[in-house]
mmCIF file of C-alpha atoms and ligand atoms in Angstrom:
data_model
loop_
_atom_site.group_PDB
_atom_site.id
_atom_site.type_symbol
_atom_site.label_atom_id
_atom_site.label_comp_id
_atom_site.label_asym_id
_atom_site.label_seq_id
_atom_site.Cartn_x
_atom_site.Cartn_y
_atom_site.Cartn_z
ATOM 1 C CA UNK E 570 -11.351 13.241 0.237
ATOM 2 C CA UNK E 571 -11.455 9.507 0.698
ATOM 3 C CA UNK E 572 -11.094 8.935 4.209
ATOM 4 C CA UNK E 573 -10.247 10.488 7.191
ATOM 5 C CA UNK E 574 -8.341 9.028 10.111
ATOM 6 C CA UNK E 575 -9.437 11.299 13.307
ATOM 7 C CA UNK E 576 -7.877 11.083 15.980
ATOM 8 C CA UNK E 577 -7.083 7.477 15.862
ATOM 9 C CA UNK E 578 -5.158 5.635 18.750
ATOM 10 C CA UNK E 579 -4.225 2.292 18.821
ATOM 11 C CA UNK E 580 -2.899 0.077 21.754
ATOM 12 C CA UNK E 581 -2.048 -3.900 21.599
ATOM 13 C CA UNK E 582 -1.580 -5.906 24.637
ATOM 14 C CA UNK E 583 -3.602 -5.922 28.153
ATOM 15 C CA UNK E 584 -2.830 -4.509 31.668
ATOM 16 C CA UNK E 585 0.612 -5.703 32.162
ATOM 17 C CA UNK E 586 1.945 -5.197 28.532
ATOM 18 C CA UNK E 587 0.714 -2.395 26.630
ATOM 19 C CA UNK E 588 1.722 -1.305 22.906
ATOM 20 C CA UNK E 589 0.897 2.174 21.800
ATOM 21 C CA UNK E 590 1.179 1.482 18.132
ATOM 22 C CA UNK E 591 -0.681 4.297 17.218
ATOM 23 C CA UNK E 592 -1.053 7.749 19.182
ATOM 24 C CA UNK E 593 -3.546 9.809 18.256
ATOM 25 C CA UNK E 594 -3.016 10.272 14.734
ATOM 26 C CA UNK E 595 -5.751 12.425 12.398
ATOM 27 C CA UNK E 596 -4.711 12.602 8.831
ATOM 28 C CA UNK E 597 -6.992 12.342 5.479
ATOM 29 C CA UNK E 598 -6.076 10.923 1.991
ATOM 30 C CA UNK E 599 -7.448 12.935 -1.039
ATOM 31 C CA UNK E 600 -8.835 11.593 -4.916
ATOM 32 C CA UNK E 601 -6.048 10.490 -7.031
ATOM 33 C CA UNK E 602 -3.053 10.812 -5.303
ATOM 34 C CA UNK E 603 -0.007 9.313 -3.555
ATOM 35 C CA UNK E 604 0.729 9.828 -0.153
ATOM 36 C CA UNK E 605 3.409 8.402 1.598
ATOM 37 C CA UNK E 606 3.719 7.762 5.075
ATOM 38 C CA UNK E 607 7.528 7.090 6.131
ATOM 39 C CA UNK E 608 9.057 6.152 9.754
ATOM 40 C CA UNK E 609 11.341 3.562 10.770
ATOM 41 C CA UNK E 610 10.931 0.390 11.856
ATOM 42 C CA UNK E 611 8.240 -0.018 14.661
ATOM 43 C CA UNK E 612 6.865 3.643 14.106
ATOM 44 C CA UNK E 613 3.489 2.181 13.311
ATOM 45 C CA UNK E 614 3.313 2.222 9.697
ATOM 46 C CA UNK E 615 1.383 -0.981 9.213
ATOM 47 C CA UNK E 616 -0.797 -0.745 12.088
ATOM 48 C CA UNK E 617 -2.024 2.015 10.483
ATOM 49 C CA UNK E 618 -2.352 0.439 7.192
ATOM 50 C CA UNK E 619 -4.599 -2.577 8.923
ATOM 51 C CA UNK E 620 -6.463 0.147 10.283
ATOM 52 C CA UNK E 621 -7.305 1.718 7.499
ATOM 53 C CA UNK E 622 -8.051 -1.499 5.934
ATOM 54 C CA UNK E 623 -10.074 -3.103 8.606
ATOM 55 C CA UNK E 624 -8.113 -5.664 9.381
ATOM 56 C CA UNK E 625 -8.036 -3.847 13.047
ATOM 57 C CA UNK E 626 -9.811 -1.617 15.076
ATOM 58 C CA UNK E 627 -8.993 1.663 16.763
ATOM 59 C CA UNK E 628 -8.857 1.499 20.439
ATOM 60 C CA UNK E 629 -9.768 5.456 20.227
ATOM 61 C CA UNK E 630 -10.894 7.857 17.288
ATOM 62 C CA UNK E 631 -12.558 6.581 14.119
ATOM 63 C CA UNK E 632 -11.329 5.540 10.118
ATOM 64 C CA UNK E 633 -14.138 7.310 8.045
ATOM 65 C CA UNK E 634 -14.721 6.615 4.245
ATOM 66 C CA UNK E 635 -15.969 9.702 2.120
ATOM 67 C CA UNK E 636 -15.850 8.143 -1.389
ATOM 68 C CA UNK E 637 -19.342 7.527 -3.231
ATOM 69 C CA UNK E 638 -19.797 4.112 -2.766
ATOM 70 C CA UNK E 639 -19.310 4.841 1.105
ATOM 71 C CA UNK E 640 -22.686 3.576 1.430
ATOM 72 C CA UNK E 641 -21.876 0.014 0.212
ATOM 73 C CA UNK E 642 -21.545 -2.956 2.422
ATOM 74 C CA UNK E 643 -18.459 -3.376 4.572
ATOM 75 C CA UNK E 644 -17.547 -6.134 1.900
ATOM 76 C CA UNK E 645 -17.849 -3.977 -0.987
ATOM 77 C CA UNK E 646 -15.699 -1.172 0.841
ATOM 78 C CA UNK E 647 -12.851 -3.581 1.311
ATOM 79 C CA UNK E 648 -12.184 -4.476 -2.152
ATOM 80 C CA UNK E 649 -12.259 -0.923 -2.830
ATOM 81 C CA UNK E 650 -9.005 -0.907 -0.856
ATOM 82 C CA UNK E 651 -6.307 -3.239 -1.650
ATOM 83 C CA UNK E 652 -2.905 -3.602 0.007
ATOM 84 C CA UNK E 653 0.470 -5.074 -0.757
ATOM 85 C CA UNK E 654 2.647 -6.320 1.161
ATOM 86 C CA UNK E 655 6.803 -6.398 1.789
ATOM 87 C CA UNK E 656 6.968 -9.656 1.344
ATOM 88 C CA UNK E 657 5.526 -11.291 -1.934
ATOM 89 C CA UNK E 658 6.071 -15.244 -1.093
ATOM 90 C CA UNK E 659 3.971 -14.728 2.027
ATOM 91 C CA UNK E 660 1.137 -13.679 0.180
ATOM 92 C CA UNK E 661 1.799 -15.834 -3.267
ATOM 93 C CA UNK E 662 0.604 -19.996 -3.056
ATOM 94 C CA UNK E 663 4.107 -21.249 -4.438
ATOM 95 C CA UNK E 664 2.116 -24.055 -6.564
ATOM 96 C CA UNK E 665 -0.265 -21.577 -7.961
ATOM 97 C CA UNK E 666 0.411 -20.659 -11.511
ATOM 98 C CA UNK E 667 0.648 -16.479 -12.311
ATOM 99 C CA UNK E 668 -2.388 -16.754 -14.257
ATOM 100 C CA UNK E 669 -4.031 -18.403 -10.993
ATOM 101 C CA UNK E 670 -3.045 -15.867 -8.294
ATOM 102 C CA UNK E 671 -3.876 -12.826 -10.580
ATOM 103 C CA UNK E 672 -7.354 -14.276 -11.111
ATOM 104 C CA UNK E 673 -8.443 -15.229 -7.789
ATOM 105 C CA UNK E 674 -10.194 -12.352 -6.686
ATOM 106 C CA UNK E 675 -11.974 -12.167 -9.511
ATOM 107 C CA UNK E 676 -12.884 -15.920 -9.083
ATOM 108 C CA UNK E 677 -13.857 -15.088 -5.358
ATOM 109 C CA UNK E 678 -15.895 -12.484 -7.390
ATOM 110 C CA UNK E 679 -17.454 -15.305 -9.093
ATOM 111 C CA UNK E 680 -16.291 -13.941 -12.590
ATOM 112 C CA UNK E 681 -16.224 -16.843 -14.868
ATOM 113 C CA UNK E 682 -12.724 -18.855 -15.462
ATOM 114 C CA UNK E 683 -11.829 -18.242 -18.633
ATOM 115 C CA UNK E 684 -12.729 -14.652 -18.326
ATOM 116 C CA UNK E 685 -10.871 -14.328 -15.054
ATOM 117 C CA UNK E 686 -7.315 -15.192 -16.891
ATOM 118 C CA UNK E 687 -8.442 -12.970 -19.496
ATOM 119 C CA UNK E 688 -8.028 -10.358 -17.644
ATOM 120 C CA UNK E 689 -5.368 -11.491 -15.669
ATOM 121 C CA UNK E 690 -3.398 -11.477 -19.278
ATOM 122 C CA UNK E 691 -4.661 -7.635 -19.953
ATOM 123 C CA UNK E 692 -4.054 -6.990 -16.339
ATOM 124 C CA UNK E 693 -0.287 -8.412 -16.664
ATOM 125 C CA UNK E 694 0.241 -5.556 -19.303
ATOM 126 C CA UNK E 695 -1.203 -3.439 -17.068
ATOM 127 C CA UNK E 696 1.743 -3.608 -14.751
ATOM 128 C CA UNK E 697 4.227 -4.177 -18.110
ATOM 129 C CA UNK E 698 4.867 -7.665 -17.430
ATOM 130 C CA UNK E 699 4.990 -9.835 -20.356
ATOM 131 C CA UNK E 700 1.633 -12.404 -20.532
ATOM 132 C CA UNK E 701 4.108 -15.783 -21.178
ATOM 133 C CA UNK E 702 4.652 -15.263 -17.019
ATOM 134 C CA UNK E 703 0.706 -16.299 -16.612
ATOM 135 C CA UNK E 704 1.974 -20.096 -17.027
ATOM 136 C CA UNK E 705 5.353 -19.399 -15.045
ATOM 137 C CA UNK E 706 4.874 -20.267 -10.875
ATOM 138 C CA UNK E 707 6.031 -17.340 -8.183
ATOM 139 C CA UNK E 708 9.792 -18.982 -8.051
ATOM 140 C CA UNK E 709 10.292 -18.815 -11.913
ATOM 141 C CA UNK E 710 9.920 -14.978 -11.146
ATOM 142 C CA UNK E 711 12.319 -12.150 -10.224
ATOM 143 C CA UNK E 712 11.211 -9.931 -6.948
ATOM 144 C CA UNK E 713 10.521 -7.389 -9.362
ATOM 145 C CA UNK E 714 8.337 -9.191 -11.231
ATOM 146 C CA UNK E 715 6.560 -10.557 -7.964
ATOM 147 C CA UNK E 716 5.993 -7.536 -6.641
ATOM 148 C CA UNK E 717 4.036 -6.190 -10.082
ATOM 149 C CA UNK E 718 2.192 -9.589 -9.947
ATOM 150 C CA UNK E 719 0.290 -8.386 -6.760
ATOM 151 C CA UNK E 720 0.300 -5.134 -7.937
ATOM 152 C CA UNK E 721 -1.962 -6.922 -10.613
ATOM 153 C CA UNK E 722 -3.895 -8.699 -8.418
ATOM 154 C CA UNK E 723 -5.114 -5.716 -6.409
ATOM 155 C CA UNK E 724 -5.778 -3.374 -9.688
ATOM 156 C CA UNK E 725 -8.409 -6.730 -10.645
ATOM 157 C CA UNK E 726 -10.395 -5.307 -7.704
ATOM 158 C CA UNK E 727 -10.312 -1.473 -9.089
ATOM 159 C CA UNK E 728 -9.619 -0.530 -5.931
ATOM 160 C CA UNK E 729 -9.910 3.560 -5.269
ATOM 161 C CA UNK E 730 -6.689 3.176 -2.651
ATOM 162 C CA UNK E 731 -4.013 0.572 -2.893
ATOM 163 C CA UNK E 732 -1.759 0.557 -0.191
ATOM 164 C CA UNK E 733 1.687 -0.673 -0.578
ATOM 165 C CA UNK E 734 3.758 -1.313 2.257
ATOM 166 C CA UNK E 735 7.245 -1.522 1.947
ATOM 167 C CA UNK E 736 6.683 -3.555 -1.515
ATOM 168 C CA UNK E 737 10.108 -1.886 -3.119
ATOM 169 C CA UNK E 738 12.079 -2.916 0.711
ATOM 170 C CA UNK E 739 13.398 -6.248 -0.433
ATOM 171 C CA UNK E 740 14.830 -4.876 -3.941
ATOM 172 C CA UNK E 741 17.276 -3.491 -5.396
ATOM 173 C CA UNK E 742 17.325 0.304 -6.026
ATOM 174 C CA UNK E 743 17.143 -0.090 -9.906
ATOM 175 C CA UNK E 744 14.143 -2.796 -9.436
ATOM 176 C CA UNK E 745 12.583 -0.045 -6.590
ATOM 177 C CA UNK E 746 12.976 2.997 -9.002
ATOM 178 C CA UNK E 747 11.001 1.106 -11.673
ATOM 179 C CA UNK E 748 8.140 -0.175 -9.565
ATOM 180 C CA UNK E 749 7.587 3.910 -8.541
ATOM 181 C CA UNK E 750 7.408 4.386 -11.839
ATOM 182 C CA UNK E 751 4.448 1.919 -12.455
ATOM 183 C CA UNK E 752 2.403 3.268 -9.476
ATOM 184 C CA UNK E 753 3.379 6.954 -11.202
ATOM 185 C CA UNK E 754 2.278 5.430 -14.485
ATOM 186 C CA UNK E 755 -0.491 3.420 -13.308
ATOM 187 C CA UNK E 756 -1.899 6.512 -10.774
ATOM 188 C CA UNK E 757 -2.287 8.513 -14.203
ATOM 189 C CA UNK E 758 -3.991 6.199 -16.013
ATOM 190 C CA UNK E 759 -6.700 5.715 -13.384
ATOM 191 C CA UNK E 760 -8.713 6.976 -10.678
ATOM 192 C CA UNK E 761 -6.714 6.055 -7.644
ATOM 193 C CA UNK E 762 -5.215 7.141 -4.914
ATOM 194 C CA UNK E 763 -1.847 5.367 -3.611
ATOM 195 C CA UNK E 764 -0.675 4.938 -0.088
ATOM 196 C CA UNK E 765 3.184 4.340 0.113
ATOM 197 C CA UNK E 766 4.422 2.821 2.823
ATOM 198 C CA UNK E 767 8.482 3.786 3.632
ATOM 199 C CA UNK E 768 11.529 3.933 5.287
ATOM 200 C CA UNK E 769 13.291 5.067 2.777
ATOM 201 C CA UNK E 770 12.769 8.590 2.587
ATOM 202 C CA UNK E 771 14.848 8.970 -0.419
ATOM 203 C CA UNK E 772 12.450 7.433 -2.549
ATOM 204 C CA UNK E 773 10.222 10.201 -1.946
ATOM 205 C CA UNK E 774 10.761 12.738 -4.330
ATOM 206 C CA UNK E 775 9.485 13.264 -7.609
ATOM 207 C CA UNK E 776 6.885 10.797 -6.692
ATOM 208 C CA UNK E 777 4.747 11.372 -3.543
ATOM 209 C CA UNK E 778 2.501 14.767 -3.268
ATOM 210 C CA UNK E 779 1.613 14.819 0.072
ATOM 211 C CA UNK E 780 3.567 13.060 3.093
ATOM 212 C CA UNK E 781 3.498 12.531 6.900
ATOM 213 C CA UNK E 782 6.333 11.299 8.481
ATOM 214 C CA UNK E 783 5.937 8.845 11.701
ATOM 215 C CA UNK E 784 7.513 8.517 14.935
ATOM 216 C CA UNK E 785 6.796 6.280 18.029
ATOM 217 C CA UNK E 786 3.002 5.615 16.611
ATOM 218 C CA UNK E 787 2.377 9.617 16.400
ATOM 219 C CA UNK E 788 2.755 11.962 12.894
ATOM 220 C CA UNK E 789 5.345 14.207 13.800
ATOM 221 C CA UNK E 790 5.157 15.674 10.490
ATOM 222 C CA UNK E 791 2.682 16.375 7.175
ATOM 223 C CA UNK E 792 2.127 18.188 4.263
ATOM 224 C CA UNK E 793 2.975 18.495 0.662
ATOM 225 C CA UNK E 794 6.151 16.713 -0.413
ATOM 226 C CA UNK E 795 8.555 19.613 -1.875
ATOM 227 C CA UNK E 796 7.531 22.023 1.158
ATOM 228 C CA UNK E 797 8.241 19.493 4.261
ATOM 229 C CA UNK E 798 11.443 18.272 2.318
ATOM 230 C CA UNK E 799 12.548 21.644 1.608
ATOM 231 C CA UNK E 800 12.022 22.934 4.931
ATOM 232 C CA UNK E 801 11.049 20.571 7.667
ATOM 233 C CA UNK E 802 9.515 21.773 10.451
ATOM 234 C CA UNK E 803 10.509 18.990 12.816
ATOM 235 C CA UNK E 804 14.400 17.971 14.081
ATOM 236 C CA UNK E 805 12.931 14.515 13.186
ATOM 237 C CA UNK E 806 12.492 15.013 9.787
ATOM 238 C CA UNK E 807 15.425 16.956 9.507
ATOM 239 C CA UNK E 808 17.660 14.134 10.814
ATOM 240 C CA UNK E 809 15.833 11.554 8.154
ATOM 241 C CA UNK E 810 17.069 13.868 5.300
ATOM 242 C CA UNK E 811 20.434 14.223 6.721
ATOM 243 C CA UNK E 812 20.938 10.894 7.145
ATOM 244 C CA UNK E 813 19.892 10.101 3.557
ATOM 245 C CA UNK E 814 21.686 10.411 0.295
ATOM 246 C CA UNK E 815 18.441 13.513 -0.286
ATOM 247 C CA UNK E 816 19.703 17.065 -0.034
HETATM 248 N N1 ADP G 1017 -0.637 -7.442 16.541
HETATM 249 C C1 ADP G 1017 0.209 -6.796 17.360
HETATM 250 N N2 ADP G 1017 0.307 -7.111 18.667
HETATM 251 C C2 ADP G 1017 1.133 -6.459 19.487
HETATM 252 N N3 ADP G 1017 1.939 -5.443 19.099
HETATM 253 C C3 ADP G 1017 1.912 -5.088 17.813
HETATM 254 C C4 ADP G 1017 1.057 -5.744 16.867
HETATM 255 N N4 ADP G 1017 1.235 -5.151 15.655
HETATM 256 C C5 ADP G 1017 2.162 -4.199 15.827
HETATM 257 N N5 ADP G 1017 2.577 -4.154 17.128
HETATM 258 C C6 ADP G 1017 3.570 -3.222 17.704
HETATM 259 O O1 ADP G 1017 3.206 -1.918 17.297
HETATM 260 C C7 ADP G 1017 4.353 -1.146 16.989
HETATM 261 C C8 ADP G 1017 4.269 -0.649 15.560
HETATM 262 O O2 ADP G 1017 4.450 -1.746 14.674
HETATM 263 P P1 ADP G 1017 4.249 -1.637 13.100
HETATM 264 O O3 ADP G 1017 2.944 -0.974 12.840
HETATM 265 O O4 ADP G 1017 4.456 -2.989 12.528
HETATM 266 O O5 ADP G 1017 5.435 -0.656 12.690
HETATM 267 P P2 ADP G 1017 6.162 -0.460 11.272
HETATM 268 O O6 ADP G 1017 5.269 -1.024 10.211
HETATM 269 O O7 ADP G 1017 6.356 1.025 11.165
HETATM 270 O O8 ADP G 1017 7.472 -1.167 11.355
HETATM 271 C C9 ADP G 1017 5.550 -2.042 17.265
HETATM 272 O O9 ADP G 1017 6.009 -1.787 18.551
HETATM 273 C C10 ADP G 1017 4.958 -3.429 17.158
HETATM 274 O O10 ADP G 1017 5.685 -4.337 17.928
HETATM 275 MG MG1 MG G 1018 5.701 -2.408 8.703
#
């Protein structure tokens, strides 16, 4: 196991205006695989993301690390978990080149320069991009290829969970199949584990081993991919897959 979420509640807001993001939600994410967490819009998916990567802090239960470098400084443990986001531009300085926002952790990490795009060149292949984009800037690329570019830029950081939230949303289905098939690729060829963030339950098969599916902040559903899609326990899920092209 990597970490454990137990029993983990999360609330925004103060007296007169209060979220429930998150409602008491236990789940745990195992070595090397991909688990994807699917709900609709507003059903808490990347609340519980931040949680998991710090970035907030349960109101109730506790997010507990098991992996062997649990011991390491809070600093250390959050490059060990790297997430990526919907939304590419947001997170991509238009004026940097590719070679530049590949290589910035790594700079952060005080790597040397020319050893920084280095790797940003092997790390490009990584992620089957040709290296002539390392010169190109964000806007001279496809949302494909933006997408695999911070895919990139979180595998400098050999993280042991990357968690990608709704990075296939804004693409076409051809573009979307192909990215699953990196993290597939890219899951076997290293020790990682993969959190997929969706709405799209269709995406799901073939790909994800484990699932939970959300609702209103609260897992209404979990287990292992071909057993809750073959025979849901909840109406919820049930209406998902009937109102997707999955049968
Ligand atoms: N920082 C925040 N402050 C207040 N409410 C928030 C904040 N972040 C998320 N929420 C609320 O929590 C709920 C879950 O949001 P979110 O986790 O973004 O869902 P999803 O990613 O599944 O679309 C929504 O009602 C949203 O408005
Ligand atoms: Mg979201």
């Amino acid at each position: 196991m990597i970490l454990d979420l137990q029993r983990v509640t999360k609330r925004f807001g103060d007296r007169d205006r209060i979220v429930t993001a998150i409602r008491d939600v236990s789940l745990s994410l195992l070595e090397d695989e991909i688990f994807a967490l699917i709900g609709e819009s507003g059903s808490g998916k990347s609340t519980l993301a931040e949680l998991i990567v710090g970035l907030q802090k349960p109101t109730e239960g506790r997010v507990v690390w098991h992996w062997d470098g649990s011991g390491q400084a809070a600093a250390d443990r959050r490059r060990q978990v790297q997430l990526v986001f919907q939304n590419p531009d947001r997170s991509m300085n238009p004026y940097w080149k590719v070679k530049e926002i590949v290589a910035e952790p790594l700079l952060l990490q005080r790597v040397e320069r020319s050893e920084a795009f280095r790797l940003a060149g092997e790390l490009l292949e990584r992620v089957r991009l040709p290296r002539e984009l390392l010169e190109r800037r964000p806007s001279e690329c496809s949302g494909g290829q933006k997408q695999r570019i911070a895919i990139a830029r979180a595998l400098s950081m050999s993280p042991a969970l990357l968690i990608a939230d709704e990075i296939t949303s804004a693409l076409d289905p051809t573009t979307e199949r192909d990215i699953l098939n990196l993290l597939l690729a890219l899951k076997r060829e290293q020790s990682m584990s993969i959190l997929y963030i969706t709405h799209r339950l269709e995406t799901i098969p073939g790909f994800a081993d484990r699932l939970a599916v959300m609702k209103d902040g609260a897992v209404v559903e979990e287990g292992y991919t071909e057993s809750v899609l073959g025979a849901p326990n909840s109406d919820y899920t049930r209406a998902l897959l009937d109102a997707c092209s999955y049968s």
